[in-house]
Amino acid sequence: MTLVIAIPGSEDHAGKLARHLGIDLIAPELRRFPDGELYVRLPRTDDHAILCGSLYPAPAERFMEVALIAGTARDLGAKRVGLVAPYLAFMRQDVQFHPGEGVTARYFGKLVSSVIDWMVTVDPHLHRLPTLDHVYSIPTGIAHAARAIAEWVRDQVDEPVLVGPDAESEQWVAAVAAACDAPFEICTKTRRGDRDVSIDLRGRTWNGHTPVLVDDIVSTGKTMIEATRVLRAAGASALMCVAIHAVFADALHAELAAAGAAGIVTCNTIPHATNQICVAESIAEATRAFL
Ligand code: R5P
């Protein structure tokens, strides 16, 4: 038998997954000792335990929770332990950009692979790495947000043209565009620092279509803000920004509105006030392959 164990903070996701799969959900007891260490207790387990929760905020801490809950589940009799992480952290530093840097995507993949038997996530940041197999030694499955985003775009925007802010976004933008039968354009981004980016539209025009910006992650938001500013300067009317993962490392609503965005909506891979697009069905589909 299989059950879902909710990683604290991701009870909503875990509940949806358990409902979609028609299996039990339990919550671990997790608390901090006075010295900061973690106490873990599980009311029970089954042969197959699925830990469910996004590895954000505080991804390093979330990993410790995953490792300790997985260890507890195994001690209580689980023979297989899977991880359904709607947002997979540590995917952006996937190569050494500058001398001396660590390739943390690889080290993190090794850590997760040492405590978990299989993993499902939603649209991980795969760009320079072609597949998760390059950094994870366990079987992995990918759920896609494109179908759910396309439904939202179809419902909300007349004559859309999907716009990706950078080359990395093309895989997501193209998939959404195909799913809602709309054209798409990809801009060019130059990143000079964590909060310093510029976007080049390369003279694109919209031919009466309404641009909708689509990206996988909103972190500081500088990519979305700059892309919005450049699109508005090129004549676009107030436009919506859509992202899969609402990391929101910085508060950005005021800056985004000032740049000319009509608003921002995200998928519910990370709980956030902007979540309007539910990807629970895709996650359940990808998870079924491991049952
Ligand atoms: C880039 O590699 C990603 O696809 C996003 O464009 C990026 O993570 C967004 O970061 P920020 O919001 O900090 O500009």
Coordinates of C-alpha atoms and ligand atoms in Angstrom, one line a residue:
M1 CA 0.0 0.0 0.0
T2 CA 1.0 3.6 -0.7
L3 CA 0.5 6.8 1.4
V4 CA 1.4 10.4 1.0
I5 CA 3.3 12.2 3.7
A6 CA 2.9 16.0 3.6
I7 CA 6.1 18.0 4.0
P8 CA 5.2 20.9 6.4
G9 CA 4.0 23.9 4.5
S10 CA 2.9 21.8 1.5
E11 CA -0.3 20.3 3.1
D12 CA -2.5 21.6 0.3
H13 CA -0.4 20.0 -2.4
A14 CA -0.1 16.8 -0.5
G15 CA -3.8 16.7 0.1
K16 CA -4.5 17.2 -3.6
L17 CA -2.1 14.5 -4.6
A18 CA -3.6 12.0 -2.1
R19 CA -7.1 12.8 -3.4
H20 CA -6.1 12.5 -7.1
L21 CA -4.4 9.1 -6.3
G22 CA -7.1 8.0 -4.0
I23 CA -4.7 7.1 -1.2
D24 CA -4.2 8.1 2.5
L25 CA -2.4 11.3 3.6
I26 CA -0.6 11.7 6.9
A27 CA 1.2 14.6 8.5
P28 CA 4.6 14.1 10.2
E29 CA 5.2 15.7 13.6
L30 CA 8.2 18.0 13.0
R31 CA 9.6 20.4 15.5
R32 CA 12.8 22.1 16.5
F33 CA 14.7 21.2 19.6
P34 CA 16.0 24.2 21.5
D35 CA 19.4 23.8 19.8
G36 CA 17.9 24.0 16.3
E37 CA 18.0 20.3 15.5
L38 CA 14.9 18.7 14.1
Y39 CA 12.6 16.2 15.9
V40 CA 10.6 13.9 13.5
R41 CA 7.8 11.5 14.3
L42 CA 5.4 9.7 11.9
P43 CA 2.1 8.3 13.1
R44 CA 2.6 5.3 10.7
T45 CA 3.8 4.5 7.3
D46 CA 3.0 2.0 4.5
D47 CA 5.2 -0.1 2.2
H48 CA 5.5 2.8 -0.2
A49 CA 5.7 6.4 1.2
I50 CA 5.5 9.4 -1.0
L51 CA 6.8 12.6 0.5
C52 CA 5.1 15.6 -1.1
G53 CA 6.2 19.2 -0.8
S54 CA 8.0 22.0 -2.6
L55 CA 11.7 22.6 -1.8
Y56 CA 11.1 26.3 -1.1
P57 CA 11.4 28.5 0.9
A58 CA 14.7 27.7 2.6
P59 CA 15.6 24.8 0.2
A60 CA 18.5 23.6 2.3
E61 CA 16.3 23.2 5.3
R62 CA 13.5 21.6 3.3
F63 CA 16.1 19.0 2.2
M64 CA 17.0 18.2 5.8
E65 CA 13.3 17.6 6.5
V66 CA 13.0 15.3 3.4
A67 CA 16.1 13.3 4.5
L68 CA 14.9 12.9 8.1
I69 CA 11.3 12.1 7.2
A70 CA 12.5 9.6 4.6
G71 CA 14.8 7.9 7.1
T72 CA 12.0 7.7 9.7
A73 CA 9.6 6.2 7.1
R74 CA 12.2 3.5 6.2
D75 CA 12.8 2.7 9.9
L76 CA 9.1 2.3 10.3
G77 CA 8.9 -0.2 7.4
A78 CA 8.6 1.8 4.1
K79 CA 10.4 -0.2 1.4
R80 CA 10.2 2.6 -1.2
V81 CA 10.2 6.3 -0.6
G82 CA 9.4 8.7 -3.4
L83 CA 9.5 12.5 -3.4
V84 CA 7.0 14.7 -5.2
A85 CA 8.5 18.2 -5.2
P86 CA 6.4 20.6 -7.3
Y87 CA 9.3 23.0 -7.2
L88 CA 12.8 21.5 -7.4
A89 CA 15.4 23.8 -5.9
F90 CA 19.1 24.0 -6.8
M91 CA 18.7 23.7 -10.5
R92 CA 20.0 27.0 -11.7
Q93 CA 23.7 26.6 -10.9
D94 CA 24.0 23.7 -13.3
V95 CA 27.4 24.6 -14.7
Q96 CA 30.5 26.4 -13.5
F97 CA 29.9 30.0 -14.8
H98 CA 33.0 31.4 -13.2
P99 CA 36.3 29.8 -12.0
G100 CA 36.0 28.3 -8.5
E101 CA 32.2 28.0 -8.4
G102 CA 30.5 24.8 -7.3
V103 CA 28.0 23.1 -9.6
T104 CA 25.3 22.9 -6.8
A105 CA 22.7 21.3 -9.1
R106 CA 24.9 18.2 -9.2
Y107 CA 25.7 18.0 -5.5
F108 CA 22.1 18.5 -4.5
G109 CA 21.0 15.8 -7.0
K110 CA 23.5 13.4 -5.3
L111 CA 22.1 14.3 -1.9
V112 CA 18.5 13.7 -2.9
S113 CA 19.4 10.5 -4.8
S114 CA 21.0 9.2 -1.6
V115 CA 17.8 9.3 0.5
I116 CA 15.0 9.0 -2.1
D117 CA 14.1 6.2 -4.5
W118 CA 12.3 8.2 -7.2
M119 CA 11.2 11.8 -7.7
V120 CA 8.6 13.8 -9.6
T121 CA 8.7 17.5 -10.1
V122 CA 7.1 20.2 -12.2
D123 CA 9.1 21.8 -15.1
P124 CA 12.5 21.8 -13.5
H125 CA 15.0 24.4 -14.8
L126 CA 16.6 22.2 -17.4
H127 CA 18.3 24.4 -20.0
R128 CA 22.0 23.6 -20.1
L129 CA 21.3 20.1 -18.7
P130 CA 19.2 18.1 -21.2
T131 CA 17.6 15.8 -18.5
L132 CA 17.5 15.3 -14.8
D133 CA 19.5 12.1 -15.3
H134 CA 22.6 14.3 -15.6
V135 CA 22.3 15.2 -11.9
Y136 CA 20.0 12.6 -10.3
S137 CA 20.9 8.9 -10.2
I138 CA 17.3 7.9 -9.3
P139 CA 14.4 7.6 -11.7
T140 CA 12.6 10.9 -12.2
G141 CA 9.4 12.1 -13.7
I142 CA 8.4 15.6 -15.0
A143 CA 5.0 17.0 -14.8
H144 CA 4.3 19.9 -17.1
A145 CA 2.4 23.1 -16.4
A146 CA 1.9 24.1 -20.1
R147 CA -1.6 22.6 -20.4
A148 CA -2.9 24.4 -17.3
I149 CA -1.2 27.7 -18.3
A150 CA -2.7 27.4 -21.8
E151 CA -6.2 26.9 -20.4
W152 CA -5.7 30.1 -18.3
V153 CA -4.4 32.1 -21.3
R154 CA -7.3 30.9 -23.4
D155 CA -9.9 31.9 -20.8
Q156 CA -8.3 35.3 -19.9
V157 CA -6.6 36.8 -23.0
D158 CA -8.0 37.6 -26.5
E159 CA -5.7 37.0 -29.4
P160 CA -2.6 36.2 -27.2
V161 CA 1.0 36.1 -28.4
L162 CA 3.2 34.4 -25.8
V163 CA 6.5 36.1 -25.1
G164 CA 9.5 34.5 -23.5
P165 CA 12.0 36.9 -21.9
D166 CA 15.1 34.8 -22.8
A167 CA 16.3 31.8 -24.7
E168 CA 15.9 29.6 -21.6
S169 CA 12.2 30.2 -21.5
E170 CA 11.6 29.0 -25.1
Q171 CA 10.8 25.4 -24.1
W172 CA 7.9 26.5 -21.8
V173 CA 6.7 29.3 -24.0
A174 CA 6.6 27.1 -27.1
A175 CA 4.7 24.4 -25.2
V176 CA 2.1 26.9 -23.9
A177 CA 1.7 28.5 -27.3
A178 CA 1.2 25.1 -29.0
A179 CA -1.4 24.1 -26.4
C180 CA -3.4 27.3 -26.9
D181 CA -2.8 27.6 -30.6
A182 CA -1.2 31.0 -30.3
P183 CA 2.0 32.5 -31.8
F184 CA 5.1 33.1 -29.7
E185 CA 8.2 35.2 -29.6
I186 CA 11.4 34.9 -27.6
C187 CA 13.5 37.9 -26.5
T188 CA 17.2 38.0 -25.7
K189 CA 18.3 38.6 -22.1
T190 CA 21.7 39.7 -20.8
R191 CA 22.3 39.0 -17.2
R192 CA 25.0 41.0 -15.5
G193 CA 24.1 40.1 -11.9
D194 CA 21.4 38.7 -9.7
R195 CA 19.3 41.9 -10.0
D196 CA 20.8 43.3 -13.2
V197 CA 19.3 42.1 -16.5
S198 CA 18.4 43.7 -19.8
I199 CA 16.0 42.4 -22.4
D200 CA 16.2 43.0 -26.1
L201 CA 13.1 42.6 -28.2
R202 CA 15.0 42.7 -31.5
G203 CA 12.3 44.8 -33.2
R204 CA 9.4 42.4 -32.7
T205 CA 5.9 43.7 -33.2
W206 CA 2.6 42.1 -32.1
N207 CA 0.3 42.5 -35.2
G208 CA -2.8 43.2 -33.0
H209 CA -2.1 40.3 -30.6
T210 CA -1.9 40.8 -26.8
P211 CA 1.5 39.9 -25.4
V212 CA 1.5 37.6 -22.4
L213 CA 4.9 37.1 -20.7
V214 CA 5.7 33.5 -19.7
D215 CA 8.7 32.3 -17.7
D216 CA 9.5 29.3 -15.5
I217 CA 10.7 31.1 -12.4
V218 CA 10.1 34.6 -10.9
S219 CA 12.9 35.0 -8.4
T220 CA 13.9 38.6 -7.9
G221 CA 11.4 39.5 -10.6
K222 CA 13.9 41.6 -12.5
T223 CA 13.5 39.5 -15.7
M224 CA 9.7 40.0 -15.7
I225 CA 10.0 43.7 -14.7
E226 CA 12.6 44.5 -17.4
A227 CA 10.7 42.5 -20.1
T228 CA 7.4 44.3 -19.2
R229 CA 9.1 47.7 -19.4
V230 CA 10.7 46.9 -22.8
L231 CA 7.4 45.5 -24.2
R232 CA 5.4 48.5 -23.0
A233 CA 8.0 50.9 -24.5
A234 CA 7.5 49.0 -27.8
G235 CA 3.8 49.8 -27.7
A236 CA 2.3 46.8 -25.9
S237 CA -0.8 47.6 -23.7
A238 CA -0.7 46.6 -20.0
L239 CA 0.1 42.9 -20.1
M240 CA -0.1 39.9 -17.8
C241 CA 3.0 38.0 -16.6
V242 CA 2.7 34.3 -16.0
A243 CA 5.2 32.2 -14.3
I244 CA 5.4 28.5 -13.2
H245 CA 7.3 28.8 -10.0
A246 CA 6.5 31.8 -7.6
V247 CA 9.9 32.0 -5.9
F248 CA 9.5 35.7 -5.2
A249 CA 12.8 36.2 -3.4
D250 CA 12.0 40.0 -3.5
A251 CA 8.7 41.8 -3.1
L252 CA 8.1 43.0 -6.6
H253 CA 4.4 43.9 -7.1
A254 CA 5.0 47.7 -7.0
E255 CA 7.9 47.6 -9.4
L256 CA 6.1 45.3 -11.8
A257 CA 3.0 47.5 -11.8
A258 CA 5.2 50.6 -12.4
A259 CA 6.8 48.8 -15.3
G260 CA 3.3 48.5 -16.9
A261 CA 2.2 45.0 -16.0
A262 CA -1.5 44.4 -15.6
G263 CA -0.7 41.7 -13.0
I264 CA 1.1 38.4 -12.4
V265 CA -0.2 35.0 -12.0
T266 CA 1.6 31.8 -11.1
C267 CA 1.1 28.1 -10.9
N268 CA 0.6 26.6 -7.5
T269 CA 4.0 24.8 -7.3
I270 CA 5.0 27.1 -4.4
P271 CA 2.2 28.5 -2.3
H272 CA 1.9 32.2 -3.0
A273 CA -0.9 34.8 -3.2
T274 CA -0.4 35.0 -7.0
N275 CA -1.2 31.2 -7.5
Q276 CA -4.2 31.0 -9.9
I277 CA -3.2 28.0 -12.1
C278 CA -3.5 24.5 -10.6
V279 CA -1.1 21.9 -11.8
A280 CA -2.2 19.1 -9.3
E281 CA -3.6 17.0 -12.1
S282 CA -0.3 16.9 -14.1
I283 CA 1.6 16.1 -10.9
A284 CA -0.8 13.2 -10.2
E285 CA -0.4 11.9 -13.7
A286 CA 3.4 11.9 -13.5
T287 CA 3.3 10.3 -10.1
R288 CA 1.1 7.4 -11.2
A289 CA 4.0 6.1 -13.3
F290 CA 5.8 5.3 -9.9
L291 CA 2.9 3.5 -8.2
Ligands
R5P1 C1 16.4 32.0 -15.9 O1 17.3 31.3 -16.0 C2 15.0 31.7 -15.5 O2 14.3 31.1 -16.5 C3 14.3 32.9 -15.0 O3 14.2 33.9 -16.1 C4 15.0 33.6 -13.9 O4 15.2 32.6 -12.9 C5 14.3 34.7 -13.3 O5 15.0 35.3 -12.3 P1 14.7 36.8 -11.8 O6 13.3 36.8 -11.4 O7 15.6 36.9 -10.6 O8 15.1 37.7 -12.9

